[in-house]
Short mmCIF file of C-alpha atoms and ligand atoms in Angstrom, two decimals:
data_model
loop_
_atom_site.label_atom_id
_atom_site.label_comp_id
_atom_site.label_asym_id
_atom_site.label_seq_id
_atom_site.Cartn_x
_atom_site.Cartn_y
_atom_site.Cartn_z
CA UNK L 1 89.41 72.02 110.41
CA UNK L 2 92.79 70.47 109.06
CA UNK L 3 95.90 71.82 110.72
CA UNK L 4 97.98 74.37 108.54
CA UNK L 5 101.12 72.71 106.78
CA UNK L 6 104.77 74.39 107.92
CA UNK L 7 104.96 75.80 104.81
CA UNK L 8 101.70 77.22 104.83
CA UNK L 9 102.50 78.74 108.62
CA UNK L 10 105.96 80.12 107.11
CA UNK L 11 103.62 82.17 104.34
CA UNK L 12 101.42 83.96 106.90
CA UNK L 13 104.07 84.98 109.10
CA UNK L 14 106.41 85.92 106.28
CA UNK L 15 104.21 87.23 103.53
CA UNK L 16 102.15 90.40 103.78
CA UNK L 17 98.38 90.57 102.51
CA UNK L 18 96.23 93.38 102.31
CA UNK L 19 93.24 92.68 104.22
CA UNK L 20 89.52 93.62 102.83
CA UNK L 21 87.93 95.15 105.83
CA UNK L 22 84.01 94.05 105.57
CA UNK L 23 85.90 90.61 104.96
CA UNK L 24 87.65 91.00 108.71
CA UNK L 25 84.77 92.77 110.00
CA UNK L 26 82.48 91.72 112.81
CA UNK L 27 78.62 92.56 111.99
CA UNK L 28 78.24 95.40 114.95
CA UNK L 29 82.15 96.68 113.05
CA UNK L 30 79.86 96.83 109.85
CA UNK L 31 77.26 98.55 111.59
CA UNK L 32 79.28 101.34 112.88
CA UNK L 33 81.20 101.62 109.50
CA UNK L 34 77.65 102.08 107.87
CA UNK L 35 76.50 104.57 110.60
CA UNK L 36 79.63 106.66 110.63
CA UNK L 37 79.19 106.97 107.00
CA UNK L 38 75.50 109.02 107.38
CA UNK L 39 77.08 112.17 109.29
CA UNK L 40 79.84 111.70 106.26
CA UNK L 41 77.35 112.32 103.71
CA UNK L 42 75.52 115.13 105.50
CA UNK L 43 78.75 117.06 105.73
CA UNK L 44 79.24 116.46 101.92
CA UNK L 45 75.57 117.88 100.94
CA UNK L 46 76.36 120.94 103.21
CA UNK L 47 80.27 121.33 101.92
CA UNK L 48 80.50 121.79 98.92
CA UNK L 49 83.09 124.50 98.50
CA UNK L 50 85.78 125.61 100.39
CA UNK L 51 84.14 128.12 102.21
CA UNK L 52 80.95 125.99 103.02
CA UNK L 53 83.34 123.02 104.31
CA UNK L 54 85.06 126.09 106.76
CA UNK L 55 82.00 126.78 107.73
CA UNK L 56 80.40 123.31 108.07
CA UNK L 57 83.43 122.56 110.53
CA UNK L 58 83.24 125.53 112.04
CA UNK L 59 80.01 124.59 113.53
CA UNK L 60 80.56 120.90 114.25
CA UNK L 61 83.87 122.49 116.70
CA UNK L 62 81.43 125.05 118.02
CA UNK L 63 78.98 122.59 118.76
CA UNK L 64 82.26 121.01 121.29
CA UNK L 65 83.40 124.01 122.80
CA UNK L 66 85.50 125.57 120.40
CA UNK L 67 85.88 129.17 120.13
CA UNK L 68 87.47 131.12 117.49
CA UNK L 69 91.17 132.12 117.74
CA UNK L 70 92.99 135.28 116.39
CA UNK L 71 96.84 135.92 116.13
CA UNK L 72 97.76 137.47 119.03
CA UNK L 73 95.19 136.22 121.27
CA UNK L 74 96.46 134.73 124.57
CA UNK L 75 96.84 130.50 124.10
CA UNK L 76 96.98 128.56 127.50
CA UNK L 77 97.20 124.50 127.68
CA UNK L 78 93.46 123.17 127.71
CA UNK L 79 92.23 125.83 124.60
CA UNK L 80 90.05 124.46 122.52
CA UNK L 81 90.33 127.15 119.35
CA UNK L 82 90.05 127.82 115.80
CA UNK L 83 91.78 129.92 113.07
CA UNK L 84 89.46 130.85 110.32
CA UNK L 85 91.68 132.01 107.59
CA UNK L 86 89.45 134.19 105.29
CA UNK L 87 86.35 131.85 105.49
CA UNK L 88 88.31 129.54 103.37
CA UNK L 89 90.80 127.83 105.23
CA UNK L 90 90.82 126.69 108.74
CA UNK L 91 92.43 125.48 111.76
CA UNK L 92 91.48 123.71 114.71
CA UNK L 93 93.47 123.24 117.87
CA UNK L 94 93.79 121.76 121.15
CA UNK L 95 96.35 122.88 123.18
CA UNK L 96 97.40 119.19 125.22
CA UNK L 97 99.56 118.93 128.60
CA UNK L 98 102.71 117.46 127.03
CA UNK L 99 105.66 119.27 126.77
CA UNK L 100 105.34 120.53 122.89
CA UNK L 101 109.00 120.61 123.26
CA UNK L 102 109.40 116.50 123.27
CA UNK L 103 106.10 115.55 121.68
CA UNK L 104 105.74 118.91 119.12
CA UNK L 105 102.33 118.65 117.58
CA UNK L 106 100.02 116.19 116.18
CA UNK L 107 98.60 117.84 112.54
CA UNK L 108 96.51 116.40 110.36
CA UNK L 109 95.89 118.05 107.21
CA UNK L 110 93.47 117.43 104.72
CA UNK L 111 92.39 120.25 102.31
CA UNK L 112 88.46 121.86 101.43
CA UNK L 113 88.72 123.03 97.71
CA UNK L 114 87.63 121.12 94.98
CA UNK L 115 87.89 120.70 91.50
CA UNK L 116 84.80 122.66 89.77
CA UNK L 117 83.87 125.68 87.26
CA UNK L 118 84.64 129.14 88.65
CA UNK L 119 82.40 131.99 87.07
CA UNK L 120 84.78 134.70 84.90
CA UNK L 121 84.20 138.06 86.63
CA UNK L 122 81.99 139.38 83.61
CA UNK L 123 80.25 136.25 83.04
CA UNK L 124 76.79 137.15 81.45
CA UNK L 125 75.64 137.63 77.70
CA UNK L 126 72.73 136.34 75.45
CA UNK L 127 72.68 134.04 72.40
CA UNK L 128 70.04 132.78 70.17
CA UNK L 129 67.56 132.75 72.69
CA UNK L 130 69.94 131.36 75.51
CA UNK L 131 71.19 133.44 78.32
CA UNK L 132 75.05 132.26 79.50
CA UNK L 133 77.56 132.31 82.53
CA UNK L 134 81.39 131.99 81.21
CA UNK L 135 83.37 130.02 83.11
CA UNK L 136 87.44 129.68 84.07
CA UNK L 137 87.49 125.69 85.33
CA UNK L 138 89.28 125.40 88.60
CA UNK L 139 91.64 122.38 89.13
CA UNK L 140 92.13 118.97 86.95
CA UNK L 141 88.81 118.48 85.52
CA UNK L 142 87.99 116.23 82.69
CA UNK L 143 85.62 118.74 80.54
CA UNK L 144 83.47 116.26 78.72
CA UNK L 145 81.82 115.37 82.43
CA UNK L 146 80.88 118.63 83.15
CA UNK L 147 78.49 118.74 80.08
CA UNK L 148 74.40 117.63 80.65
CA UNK L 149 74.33 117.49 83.98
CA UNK L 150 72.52 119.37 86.52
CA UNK L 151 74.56 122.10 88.23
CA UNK L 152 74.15 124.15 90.95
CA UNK L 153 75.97 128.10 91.76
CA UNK L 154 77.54 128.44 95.30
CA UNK L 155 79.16 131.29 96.09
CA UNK L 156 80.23 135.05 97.44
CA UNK L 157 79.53 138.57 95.50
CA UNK L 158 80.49 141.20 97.67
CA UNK L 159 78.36 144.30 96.70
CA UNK L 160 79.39 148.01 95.94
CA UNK L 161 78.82 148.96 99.55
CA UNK L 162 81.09 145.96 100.79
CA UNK L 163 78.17 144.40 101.78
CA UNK L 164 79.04 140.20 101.30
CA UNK L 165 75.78 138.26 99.42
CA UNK L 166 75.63 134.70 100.08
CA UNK L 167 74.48 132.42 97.02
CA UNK L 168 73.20 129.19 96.86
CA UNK L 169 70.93 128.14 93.82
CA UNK L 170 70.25 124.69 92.69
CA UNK L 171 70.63 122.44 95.58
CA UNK L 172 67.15 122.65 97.42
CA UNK L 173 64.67 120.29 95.69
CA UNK L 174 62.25 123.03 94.85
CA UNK L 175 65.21 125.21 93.48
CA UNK L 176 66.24 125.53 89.29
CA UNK L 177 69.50 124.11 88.19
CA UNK L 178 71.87 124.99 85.86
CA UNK L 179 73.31 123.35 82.39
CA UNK L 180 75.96 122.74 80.07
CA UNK L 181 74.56 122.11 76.53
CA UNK L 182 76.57 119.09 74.63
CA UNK L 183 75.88 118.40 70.99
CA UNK L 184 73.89 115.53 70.17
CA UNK L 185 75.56 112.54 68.41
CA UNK L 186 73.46 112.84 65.33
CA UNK L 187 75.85 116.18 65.12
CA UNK L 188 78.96 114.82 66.09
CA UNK L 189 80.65 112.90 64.14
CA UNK L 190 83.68 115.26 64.29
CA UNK L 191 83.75 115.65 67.91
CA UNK L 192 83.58 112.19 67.87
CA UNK L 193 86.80 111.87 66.28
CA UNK L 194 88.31 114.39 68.83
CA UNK L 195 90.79 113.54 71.63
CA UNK L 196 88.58 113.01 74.80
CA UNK L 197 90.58 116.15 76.20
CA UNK L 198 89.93 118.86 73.11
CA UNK L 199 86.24 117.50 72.81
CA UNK L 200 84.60 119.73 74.91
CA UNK L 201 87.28 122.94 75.20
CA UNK L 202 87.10 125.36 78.09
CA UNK L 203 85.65 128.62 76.16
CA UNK L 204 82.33 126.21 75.27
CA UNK L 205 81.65 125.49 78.95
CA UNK L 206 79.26 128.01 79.08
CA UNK L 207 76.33 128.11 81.96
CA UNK L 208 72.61 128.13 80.65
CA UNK L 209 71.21 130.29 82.79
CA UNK L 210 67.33 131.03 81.41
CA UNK L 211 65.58 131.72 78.54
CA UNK L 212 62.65 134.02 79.04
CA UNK L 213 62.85 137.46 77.69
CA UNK L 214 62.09 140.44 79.51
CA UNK L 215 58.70 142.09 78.80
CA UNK L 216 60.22 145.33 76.93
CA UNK L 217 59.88 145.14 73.07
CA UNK L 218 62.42 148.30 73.29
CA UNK L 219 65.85 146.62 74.71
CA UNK L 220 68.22 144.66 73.71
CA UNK L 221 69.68 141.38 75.65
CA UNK L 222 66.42 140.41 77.11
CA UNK L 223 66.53 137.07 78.42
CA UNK L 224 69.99 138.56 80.25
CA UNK L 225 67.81 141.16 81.43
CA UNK L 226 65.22 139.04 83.27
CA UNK L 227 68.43 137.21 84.61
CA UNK L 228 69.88 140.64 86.01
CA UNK L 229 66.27 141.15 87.24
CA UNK L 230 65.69 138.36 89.50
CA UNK L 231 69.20 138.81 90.84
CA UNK L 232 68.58 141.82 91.57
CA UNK L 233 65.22 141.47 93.11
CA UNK L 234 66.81 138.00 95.18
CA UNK L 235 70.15 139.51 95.91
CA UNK L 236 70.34 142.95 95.02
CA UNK L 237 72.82 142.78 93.05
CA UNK L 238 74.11 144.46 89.47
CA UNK L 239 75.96 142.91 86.85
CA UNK L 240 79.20 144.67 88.24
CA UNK L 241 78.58 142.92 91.55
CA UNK L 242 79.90 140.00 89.73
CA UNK L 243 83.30 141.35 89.51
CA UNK L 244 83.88 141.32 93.42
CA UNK L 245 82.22 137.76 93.89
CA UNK L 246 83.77 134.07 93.92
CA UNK L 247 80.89 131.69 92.39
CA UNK L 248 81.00 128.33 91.48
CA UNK L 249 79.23 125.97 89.73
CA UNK L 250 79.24 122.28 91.26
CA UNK L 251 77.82 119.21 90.46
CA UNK L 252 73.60 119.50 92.12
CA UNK L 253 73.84 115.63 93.24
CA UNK L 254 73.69 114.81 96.59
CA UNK L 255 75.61 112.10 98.37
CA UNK L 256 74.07 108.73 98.18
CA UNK L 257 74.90 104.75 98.18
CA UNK L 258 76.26 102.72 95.87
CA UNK L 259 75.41 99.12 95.09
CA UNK L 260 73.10 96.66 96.48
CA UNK L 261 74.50 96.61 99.88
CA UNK L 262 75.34 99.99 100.52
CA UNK L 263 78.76 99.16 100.98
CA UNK L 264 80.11 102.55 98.84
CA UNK L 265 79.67 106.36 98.80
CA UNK L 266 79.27 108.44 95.41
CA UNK L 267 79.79 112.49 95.77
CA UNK L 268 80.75 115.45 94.59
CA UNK L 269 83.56 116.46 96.60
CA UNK L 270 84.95 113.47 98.16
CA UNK L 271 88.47 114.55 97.58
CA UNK L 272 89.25 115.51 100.05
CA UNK L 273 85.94 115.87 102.36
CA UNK L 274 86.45 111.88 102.82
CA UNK L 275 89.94 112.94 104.62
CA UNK L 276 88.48 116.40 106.25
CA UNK L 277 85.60 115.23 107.88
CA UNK L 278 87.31 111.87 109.28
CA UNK L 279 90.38 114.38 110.44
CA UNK L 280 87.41 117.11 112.62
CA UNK L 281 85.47 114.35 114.18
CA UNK L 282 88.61 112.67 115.31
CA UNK L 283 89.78 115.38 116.64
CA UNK L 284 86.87 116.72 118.28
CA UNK L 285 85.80 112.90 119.44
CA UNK L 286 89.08 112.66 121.18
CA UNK L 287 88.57 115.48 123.78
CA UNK L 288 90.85 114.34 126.58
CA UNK L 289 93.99 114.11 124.23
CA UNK L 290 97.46 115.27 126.33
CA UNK L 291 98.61 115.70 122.88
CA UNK L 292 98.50 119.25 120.69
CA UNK L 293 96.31 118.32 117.81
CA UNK L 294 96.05 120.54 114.89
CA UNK L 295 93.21 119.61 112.02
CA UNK L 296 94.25 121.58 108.77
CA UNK L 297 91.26 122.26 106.33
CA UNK L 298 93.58 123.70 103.09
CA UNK L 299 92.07 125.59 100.25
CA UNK L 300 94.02 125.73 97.02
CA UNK L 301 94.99 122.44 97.35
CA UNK L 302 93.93 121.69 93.44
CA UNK L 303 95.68 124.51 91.93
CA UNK L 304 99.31 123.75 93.97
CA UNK L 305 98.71 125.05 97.55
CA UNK L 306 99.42 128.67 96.63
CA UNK L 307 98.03 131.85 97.95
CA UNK L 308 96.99 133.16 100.99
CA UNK L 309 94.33 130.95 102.21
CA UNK L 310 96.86 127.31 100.73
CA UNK L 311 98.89 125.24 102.05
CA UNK L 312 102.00 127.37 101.16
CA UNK L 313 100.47 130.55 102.97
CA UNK L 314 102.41 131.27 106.38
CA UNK L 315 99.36 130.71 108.62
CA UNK L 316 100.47 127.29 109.77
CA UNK L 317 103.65 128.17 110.61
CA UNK L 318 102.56 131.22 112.02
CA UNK L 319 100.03 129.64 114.84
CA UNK L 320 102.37 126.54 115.31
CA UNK L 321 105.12 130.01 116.67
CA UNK L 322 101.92 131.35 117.99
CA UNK L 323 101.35 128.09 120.21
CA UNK L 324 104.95 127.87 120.82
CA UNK L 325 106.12 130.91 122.20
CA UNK L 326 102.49 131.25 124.38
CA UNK L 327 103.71 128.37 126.23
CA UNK L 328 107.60 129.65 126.24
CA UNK L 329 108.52 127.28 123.82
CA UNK L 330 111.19 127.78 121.23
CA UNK L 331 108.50 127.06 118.29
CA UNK L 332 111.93 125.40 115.74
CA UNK L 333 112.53 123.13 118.53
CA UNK L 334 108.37 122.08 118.23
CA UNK L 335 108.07 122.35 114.69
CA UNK L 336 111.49 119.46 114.37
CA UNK L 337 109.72 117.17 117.17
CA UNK L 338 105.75 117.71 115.18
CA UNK L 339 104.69 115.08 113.11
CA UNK L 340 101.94 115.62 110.44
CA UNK L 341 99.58 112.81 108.31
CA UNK L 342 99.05 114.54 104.58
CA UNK L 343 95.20 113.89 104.67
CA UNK L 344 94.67 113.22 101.20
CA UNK L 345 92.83 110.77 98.72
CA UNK L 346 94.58 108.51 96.62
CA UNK L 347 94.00 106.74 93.57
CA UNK L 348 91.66 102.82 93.72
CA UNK L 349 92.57 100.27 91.64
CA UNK L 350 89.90 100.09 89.35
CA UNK L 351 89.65 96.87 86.73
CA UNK L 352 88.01 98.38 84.25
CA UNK L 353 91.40 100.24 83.91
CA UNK L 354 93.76 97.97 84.95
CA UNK L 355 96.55 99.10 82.70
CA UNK L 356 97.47 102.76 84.28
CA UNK L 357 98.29 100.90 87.36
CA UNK L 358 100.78 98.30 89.15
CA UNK L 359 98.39 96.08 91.61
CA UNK L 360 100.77 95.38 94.26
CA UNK L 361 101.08 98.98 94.92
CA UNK L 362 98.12 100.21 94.42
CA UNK L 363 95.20 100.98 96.68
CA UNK L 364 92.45 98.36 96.59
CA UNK L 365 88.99 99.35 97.60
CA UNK L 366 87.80 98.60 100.95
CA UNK L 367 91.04 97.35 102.37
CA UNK L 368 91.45 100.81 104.43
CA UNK L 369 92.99 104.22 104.59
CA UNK L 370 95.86 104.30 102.34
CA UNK L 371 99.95 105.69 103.58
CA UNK L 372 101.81 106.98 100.42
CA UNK L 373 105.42 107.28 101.35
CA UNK L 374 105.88 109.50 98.45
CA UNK L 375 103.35 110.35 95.52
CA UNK L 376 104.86 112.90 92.58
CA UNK L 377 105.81 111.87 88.91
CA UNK L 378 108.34 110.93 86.76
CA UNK L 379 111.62 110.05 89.07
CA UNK L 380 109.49 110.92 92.22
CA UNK L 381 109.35 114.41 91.57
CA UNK L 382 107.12 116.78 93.77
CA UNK L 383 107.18 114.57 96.56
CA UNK L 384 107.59 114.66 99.85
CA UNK L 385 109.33 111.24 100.30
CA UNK L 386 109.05 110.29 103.72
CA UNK L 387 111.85 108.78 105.85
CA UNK L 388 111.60 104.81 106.38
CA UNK L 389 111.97 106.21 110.20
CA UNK L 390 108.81 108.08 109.87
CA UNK L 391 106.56 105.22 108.20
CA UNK L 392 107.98 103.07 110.34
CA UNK L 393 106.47 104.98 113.51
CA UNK L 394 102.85 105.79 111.77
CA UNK L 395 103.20 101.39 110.82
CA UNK L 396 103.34 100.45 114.26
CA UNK L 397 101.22 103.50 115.51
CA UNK L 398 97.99 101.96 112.90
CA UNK L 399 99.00 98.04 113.76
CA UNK L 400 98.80 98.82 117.46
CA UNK L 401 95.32 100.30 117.27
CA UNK L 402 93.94 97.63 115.21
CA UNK L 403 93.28 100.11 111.99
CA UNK L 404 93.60 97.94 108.87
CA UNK L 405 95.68 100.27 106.68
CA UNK L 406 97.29 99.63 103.61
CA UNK L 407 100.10 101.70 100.94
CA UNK L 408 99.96 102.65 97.68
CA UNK L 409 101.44 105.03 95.08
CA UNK L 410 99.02 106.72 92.58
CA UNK L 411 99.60 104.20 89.64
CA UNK L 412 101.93 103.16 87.09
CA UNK L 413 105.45 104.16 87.02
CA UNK L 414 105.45 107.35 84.43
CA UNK L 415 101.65 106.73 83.36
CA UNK L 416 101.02 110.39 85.31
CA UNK L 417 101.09 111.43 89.11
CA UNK L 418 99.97 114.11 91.30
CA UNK L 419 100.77 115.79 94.78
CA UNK L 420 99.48 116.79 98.01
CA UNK L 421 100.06 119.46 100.64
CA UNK L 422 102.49 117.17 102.53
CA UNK L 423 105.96 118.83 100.92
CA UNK L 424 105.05 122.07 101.89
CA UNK L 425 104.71 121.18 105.11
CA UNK L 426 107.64 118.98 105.25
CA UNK L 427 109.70 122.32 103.83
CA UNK L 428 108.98 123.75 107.40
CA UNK L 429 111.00 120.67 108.77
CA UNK L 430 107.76 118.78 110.17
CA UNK L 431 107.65 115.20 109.53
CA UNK L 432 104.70 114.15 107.03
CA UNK L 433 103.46 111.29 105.24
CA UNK L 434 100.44 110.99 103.28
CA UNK L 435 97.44 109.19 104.54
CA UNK L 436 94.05 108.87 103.43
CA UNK L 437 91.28 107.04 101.31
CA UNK L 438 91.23 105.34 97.94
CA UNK L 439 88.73 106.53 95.63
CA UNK L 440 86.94 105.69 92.19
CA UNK L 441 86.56 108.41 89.35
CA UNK L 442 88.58 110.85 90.96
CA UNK L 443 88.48 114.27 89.96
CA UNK L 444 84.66 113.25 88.21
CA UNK L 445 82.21 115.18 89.56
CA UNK L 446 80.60 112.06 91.00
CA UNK L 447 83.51 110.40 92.67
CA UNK L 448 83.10 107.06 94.86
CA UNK L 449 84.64 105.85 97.75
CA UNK L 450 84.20 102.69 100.22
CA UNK L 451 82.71 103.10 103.59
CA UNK L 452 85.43 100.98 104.98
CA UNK L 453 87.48 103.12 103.84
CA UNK L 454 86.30 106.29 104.85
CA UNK L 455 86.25 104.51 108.90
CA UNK L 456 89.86 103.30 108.72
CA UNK L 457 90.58 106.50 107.93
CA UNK L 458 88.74 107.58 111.04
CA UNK L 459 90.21 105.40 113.08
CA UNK L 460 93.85 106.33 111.78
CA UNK L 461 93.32 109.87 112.49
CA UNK L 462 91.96 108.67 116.53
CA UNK L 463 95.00 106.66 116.82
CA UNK L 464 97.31 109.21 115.56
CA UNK L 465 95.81 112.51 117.74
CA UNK L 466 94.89 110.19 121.26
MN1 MN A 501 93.15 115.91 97.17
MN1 MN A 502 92.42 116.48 93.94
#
């Protein structure tokens, strides 16, 4: 080996490099990037919606001793507990030894909801031999993806009675799925001509949902008929049964690997699973923690964090004063001394669109989770900005635990932008940065991620709740 000029010396100590991860890795590191990654993909098949992902952590906490929690039960240090915050948001906490007065609280919060076609609440009619479901889209979706593919209805109808209907249709391999028509190109030379966003417009993202008429020469609205038939005979349910329910269509794909090697993840759902499940399993593999740990799962995350069961809802507050003032502490005092990692995706460089972003801050695939001191648009507005102070501490927090980590902001100066939950919790004076993993096609209902990624990630969260 020849010996390293001075210059050359000067460079790597003066210089920073991102660092590919499978490049750095050891073959047994590879392994257990690979095998962390199978669990990841079993919670994304089972998670699908906010209220699957509560419950899908919900029973990986049981499974370690957590029990639920609700405001006003007694807290003590050593709890193991969760908040479930209308079956669509959650929180899990460990109540740690240290003083929460000196050391506040550990959060990490990553949100459940996901971008994806809500049903309107009187969805169903017949056309032309076609029965329908109308749909009101839900978060930044690019239409024209959502067309020809196969789609699957998760969801809640609560019936007359109050009774609450679970529905799951399309994701069991024996199970029908469910369609958006698209015109075929022989037909569309003036959508053709459209703008990508006004090709397909909301009001034609209509659900095929059968086309069999019922066996009554005398009615009208057949093939709806049969539809309202086998709902009712499955569910018991009536057409105004749809008024009172939350149901969703999502993408019917299941999680699988990408490439040759394996190396990558495609999903539904990856923002922000890919930050969600990372944030429970290091919180519930870290057991013996002195630290309070809260794991946030958010809903409403992709409309702005609003509502009772977001980000901007009082709950967190609420339970961090809950903790507090269980242990007699003065709850400001532990909410100025808490520290919190924004568990959120971020945008990957990708070549084949090089133009909407600026490489040397941008995230590059594989080379690990991803800090954003700020992400917004324009002149950094809707940010949280974080203090120098702040990244500083998470910096040496990641170097010292050997997590390859690298920063980013979401692309080009004034080609777009987006936020996360982290100013909303930063507005309750609770320091926050965001963290989490770079990923391909976001938004698309088939999004893609690295497993290195998704493991650095992991091993940020360990290193930030141990
Ligand atoms: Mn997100
Ligand atoms: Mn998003």
């Amino acid at each position: 080996m020849s010996e390293k000029t001075i210059g050359q010396e000067m460079l790597d100590k003066l210089s920073y490099k991102k660092k590919n991860i499978y490049e750095e890795a050891t073959p047994e590191k590879i392994k257990d990037i690979y095998d962390y990654s199978e669990g990841y993909k079993k919670y994304l098949d089972v998670a699908k919606t906010e209220r699957e992902a509560t419950e899908a952590a919900i029973e990986l906490a049981r499974a370690k001793g957590y029990t639920e929690y609700k405001f006003g039960d007694k807290i003590s240090v050593g709890d193991k507990k969760y908040l479930n915050q209308h079956g669509k948001s959650l929180i899990l906490f460990s109540v740690g030894e240290n003083d929460l007065e000196k050391d506040g609280i550990r959060i990490l919060a990553a949100h459940v909801d996901a971008p994806r076609l809500d049903l309107k609440q009187v969805p169903m009619y017949e056309d032309s031999g076609m029965a329908f479901l109308k749909t009101h889209y839900y978060g930044g979706i690019k239409k024209y993806q959502w067309t020809a593919i196969p789609l699957a209805i998760h969801g809640v109808m609560v019936k007359s009675d109050g009774e609450v209907v679970k529905v799951c249709i399309g994701e069991d391999d024996s199970d029908p799925v469910f369609y958006i028509n698209d015109l075929l190109p022989h037909l569309g030379a003036k959508q053709s001509q459209e703008p990508l966003g006004s090709a397909i417009s909301g009001e034609t993202l209509n659900i095929l949902i059968g086309g069999l008429p019922y066996d009554d020469k005398e009615v009208s609205d057949k093939i709806k008929l049969t539809a309202l038939s086998i709902l009712n005979e499955k569910y018991g349910v009536t057409e105004e049964d749809f008024i009172s329910a939350e149901l969703s269509l999502v993408p019917a794909f299941k999680a699988r690997d990408i490439g040759f090697d394996r190396a990558l993840i495609a999903s539904y759902g990856h923002d922000d699973r890919v930050c969600s499940y990372p944030a429970v399993t290091a919180l519930l593999d870290n057991p013996d923690t002195k630290q309070t740990v809260m794991v946030v799962l958010a809903d409403k995350e992709e409309i702005g964090s609003v509502g009772l069961t977001g980000m901007q809802s009082a709950f967190l507050v609420d339970l961090i004063s809950e903790i507090s003032v269980a242990l007699g502490k003065n709850p400001i005092v532990v909410r100025g001394k808490s520290k919190c990692l924004s568990a959120d995706v971020t945008a990957c460089y990708d070549p084949n669109f090089a133009d909407v972003y600026e490489k040397r801050n941008s995230a590059m695939l594989s080379c690990g989770t991803t800090m954003s001191k700020y992400t917004g648009s324009r002149g950094k507005s809707g940010t949280n900005d974080a203090t120098a102070e702040f990244v500083g501490f998470i910096r040496k927090l990641f170097n010292d635990n050997g997590v390859i980590w690298q920063t980013a902001e979401l692309g080009r100066v004034d080609m777009g932008g987006g936020g996360t939950v982290a100013m909303y919790i930063a507005n309750h004076n609770i320091e926050t940065v965001d963290l989490g993993v770079p990923v391909i096609s976001m938004h698309a209902p088939y999004e893609l991620v690295s497993k290195a990624d998704v493991y650095s990630t992991y091993e940020a969260f360990c290193a930030f709740v141990k």
